[in-house]
Short mmCIF file of C-alpha atoms in Angstrom, two decimals:
data_model
loop_
_atom_site.label_atom_id
_atom_site.label_comp_id
_atom_site.label_asym_id
_atom_site.label_seq_id
_atom_site.Cartn_x
_atom_site.Cartn_y
_atom_site.Cartn_z
CA MET A 1 50.11 -50.63 -29.42
CA LYS A 2 49.01 -47.07 -29.10
CA ILE A 3 48.72 -45.49 -25.66
CA LEU A 4 45.67 -43.32 -25.35
CA PRO A 5 45.30 -40.58 -22.76
CA LYS A 6 42.91 -41.09 -19.88
CA PRO A 7 39.37 -40.31 -20.82
CA ALA A 8 38.32 -36.77 -19.81
CA TYR A 9 34.91 -37.78 -18.54
CA PHE A 10 36.25 -38.52 -15.04
CA ALA A 11 37.43 -34.92 -14.56
CA GLY A 12 34.32 -33.63 -16.35
CA LEU A 13 32.07 -35.72 -14.13
CA LYS A 14 33.41 -33.96 -11.02
CA GLY A 15 32.80 -30.58 -12.69
CA LEU A 16 29.32 -31.67 -13.71
CA LYS A 17 28.53 -32.69 -10.12
CA VAL A 18 29.62 -29.26 -8.89
CA LEU A 19 27.47 -27.53 -11.53
CA ILE A 20 24.45 -29.66 -10.59
CA LEU A 21 24.98 -28.83 -6.91
CA VAL A 22 25.29 -25.08 -7.61
CA THR A 23 22.20 -25.14 -9.85
CA GLY A 24 20.19 -27.02 -7.23
CA LEU A 25 21.21 -24.55 -4.52
CA GLY A 26 20.32 -21.65 -6.80
CA LEU A 27 16.87 -23.11 -7.51
CA ALA A 28 16.31 -23.75 -3.80
CA ILE A 29 17.19 -20.14 -2.94
CA CYS A 30 14.92 -18.79 -5.71
CA THR A 31 12.04 -21.01 -4.56
CA TRP A 32 12.48 -19.91 -0.93
CA TYR A 33 12.57 -16.24 -2.00
CA VAL A 34 9.36 -16.50 -4.03
CA PHE A 35 7.42 -18.40 -1.35
CA PHE A 36 8.71 -16.21 1.49
CA HIS A 37 7.66 -13.01 -0.25
CA ARG A 38 4.30 -14.42 -1.34
CA LEU A 39 3.49 -15.61 2.17
CA HIS A 40 4.84 -12.48 3.87
CA ASP A 41 3.67 -9.86 1.38
CA ALA A 42 4.03 -6.50 3.12
CA SER A 43 1.73 -4.78 0.67
CA HIS A 44 -1.27 -6.95 1.58
CA VAL A 45 -4.08 -4.95 3.18
CA THR A 46 -7.35 -6.35 4.52
CA TRP A 47 -9.95 -3.89 3.24
CA PHE A 48 -13.20 -2.93 4.95
CA PRO A 49 -15.81 -0.71 3.25
CA ALA A 50 -16.82 2.63 4.70
CA ALA A 51 -19.87 2.48 6.99
CA ALA A 52 -22.03 4.73 4.82
CA ARG A 53 -21.63 7.17 2.01
CA CYS A 54 -20.64 10.51 3.50
CA ASP A 55 -19.18 13.81 2.34
CA LEU A 56 -15.61 14.25 3.60
CA SER A 57 -15.75 18.00 2.97
CA THR A 58 -18.51 18.44 5.58
CA GLN A 59 -18.10 15.64 8.13
CA ALA A 60 -15.95 12.85 9.45
CA CYS A 61 -16.49 9.44 7.87
CA SER A 62 -16.14 6.11 9.64
CA ALA A 63 -15.57 2.48 8.82
CA SER A 64 -16.03 -0.64 10.92
CA LEU A 65 -12.97 -2.88 10.76
CA GLY A 66 -14.74 -6.16 11.40
CA ASP A 67 -14.82 -7.19 15.05
CA GLU A 68 -11.57 -5.34 15.67
CA GLY A 69 -12.87 -1.81 16.02
CA ARG A 70 -13.49 1.27 13.96
CA LEU A 71 -11.66 4.12 12.28
CA ILE A 72 -12.85 7.68 11.82
CA PHE A 73 -11.33 9.76 9.00
CA HIS A 74 -11.71 13.49 8.66
CA ILE A 75 -10.36 16.11 6.26
CA ASP A 76 -10.69 19.34 8.23
CA VAL A 77 -11.69 21.85 5.54
CA SER A 78 -14.48 24.37 5.45
CA GLY A 79 -16.23 24.01 2.13
CA PRO A 80 -15.28 21.80 -0.80
CA ILE A 81 -11.95 20.00 -1.07
CA ARG A 82 -9.78 21.91 -3.55
CA ALA A 83 -6.66 21.04 -5.50
CA LEU A 84 -3.40 22.59 -4.24
CA ALA A 85 -5.01 23.60 -0.91
CA PRO A 86 -3.51 22.24 2.32
CA LEU A 87 -5.57 19.35 3.71
CA PRO A 88 -5.46 18.80 7.48
CA LEU A 89 -5.96 15.04 7.93
CA ALA A 90 -7.17 13.29 11.08
CA VAL A 91 -7.63 9.58 11.80
CA ASP A 92 -8.97 8.26 15.10
CA ILE A 93 -9.13 4.54 15.83
CA GLU A 94 -11.14 2.68 18.44
CA GLY A 95 -10.82 -0.88 19.68
CA PHE A 96 -7.19 -1.64 18.77
CA THR A 97 -3.73 -0.13 18.47
CA SER A 98 -1.86 0.98 15.40
CA SER A 99 1.82 1.79 15.05
CA GLN A 100 1.41 3.82 11.85
CA VAL A 101 -1.36 5.34 9.75
CA SER A 102 -0.99 6.44 6.16
CA VAL A 103 -3.46 8.00 3.76
CA ASP A 104 -3.24 7.39 0.02
CA PHE A 105 -5.10 9.70 -2.34
CA PHE A 106 -5.59 8.72 -5.94
CA SER A 107 -7.60 10.09 -8.81
CA GLN A 108 -10.25 7.70 -10.06
CA ASN A 109 -9.76 9.15 -13.55
CA LYS A 110 -5.98 8.62 -13.43
CA PRO A 111 -5.17 5.78 -10.99
CA ASP A 112 -1.43 6.34 -11.52
CA ASP A 113 -1.65 9.65 -9.63
CA VAL A 114 -1.09 8.51 -6.05
CA TYR A 115 -0.23 10.80 -3.16
CA ARG A 116 0.78 9.13 0.14
CA PHE A 117 0.92 10.90 3.47
CA VAL A 118 2.08 9.27 6.72
CA LEU A 119 0.34 10.76 9.73
CA ASP A 120 1.97 11.62 13.06
CA THR A 121 0.87 9.90 16.26
CA ILE A 122 -0.57 12.52 18.60
CA THR A 123 -1.76 10.16 21.33
CA PRO A 124 -2.53 6.43 21.11
CA GLY A 125 -5.41 6.07 18.67
CA HIS A 126 -5.19 9.65 17.35
CA PHE A 127 -3.18 10.50 14.23
CA ARG A 128 -2.81 13.85 12.46
CA GLY A 129 -1.03 15.17 9.41
CA HIS A 130 -1.28 17.35 6.32
CA GLY A 131 -1.66 16.55 2.66
CA ARG A 132 -2.02 18.36 -0.62
CA LEU A 133 -3.40 17.15 -3.94
CA GLY A 134 -2.21 18.18 -7.37
CA GLU A 135 -4.27 19.64 -10.15
CA ASP A 136 -4.88 18.11 -13.57
CA ARG A 137 -3.79 20.80 -16.01
CA SER A 138 -4.92 19.03 -19.18
CA SER A 139 -7.44 20.85 -21.33
CA ALA A 140 -9.94 17.98 -20.98
CA ALA A 141 -9.84 18.00 -17.16
CA PRO A 142 -13.29 18.49 -15.59
CA ALA A 143 -13.84 21.11 -12.89
CA VAL A 144 -14.89 18.37 -10.44
CA MET A 145 -12.85 15.16 -10.33
CA PRO A 146 -13.64 11.97 -8.36
CA TRP A 147 -10.91 10.93 -5.94
CA ARG A 148 -10.51 8.19 -3.34
CA ALA A 149 -8.75 8.30 0.00
CA ARG A 150 -7.42 4.99 1.31
CA VAL A 151 -6.61 4.92 5.03
CA ILE A 152 -4.14 2.14 5.91
CA LEU A 153 -3.39 1.12 9.49
CA GLU A 154 -0.34 -0.89 10.60
CA THR A 155 -1.66 -3.13 13.39
CA PRO A 156 -0.33 -6.17 15.26
CA LYS A 157 -2.77 -8.29 13.20
CA GLY A 158 -1.50 -6.93 9.87
CA ARG A 159 -2.45 -4.05 7.65
CA LEU A 160 -6.10 -2.97 7.79
CA GLY A 161 -7.72 -0.29 5.68
CA SER A 162 -10.79 1.41 4.34
CA TRP A 163 -11.54 3.82 1.50
CA PHE A 164 -13.55 7.00 1.19
CA ASP A 165 -14.66 8.66 -2.07
CA PHE A 166 -14.84 12.42 -2.51
CA ASN A 167 -14.83 15.10 -5.19
CA LEU A 168 -11.91 17.44 -5.78
CA LEU A 169 -12.50 20.90 -7.23
CA SER A 170 -9.95 22.51 -9.49
CA SER A 171 -8.45 25.62 -8.00
#
């Protein structure tokens, strides 16, 4: 009679159990990561439209942020907004508090051109800073380009924001 070695499936079964356990833990961690970041997405902003169409180069523009309050955005320039010129930025908020205010500028012709400026807190509800926009040097660039300013507020109730359209003149 021939003596056969013990079948290997007993040792392999223990290894298989360990692999199943590691795979299950890995899937659980991946699932938690996806759901956690989807539910707590830091880039989510609740947007509110500007109150009325206004010209940022001549006056401050405002937006009502639902029942929460209102924001007033101003680019303090005399005359048209020009590329490469310093842009003094001012945001005033009423009706709530904000820990940080940032302003994103992007060209509506080239949405990949985004300029972000974080404003300094002067007093509660009053934020100031400076920005500067680049110039499109392509031969097909028009003299007047449509741009959008997005004002984003970090509040205890999440991120709130509004947008304001304006025209940028080439320098």
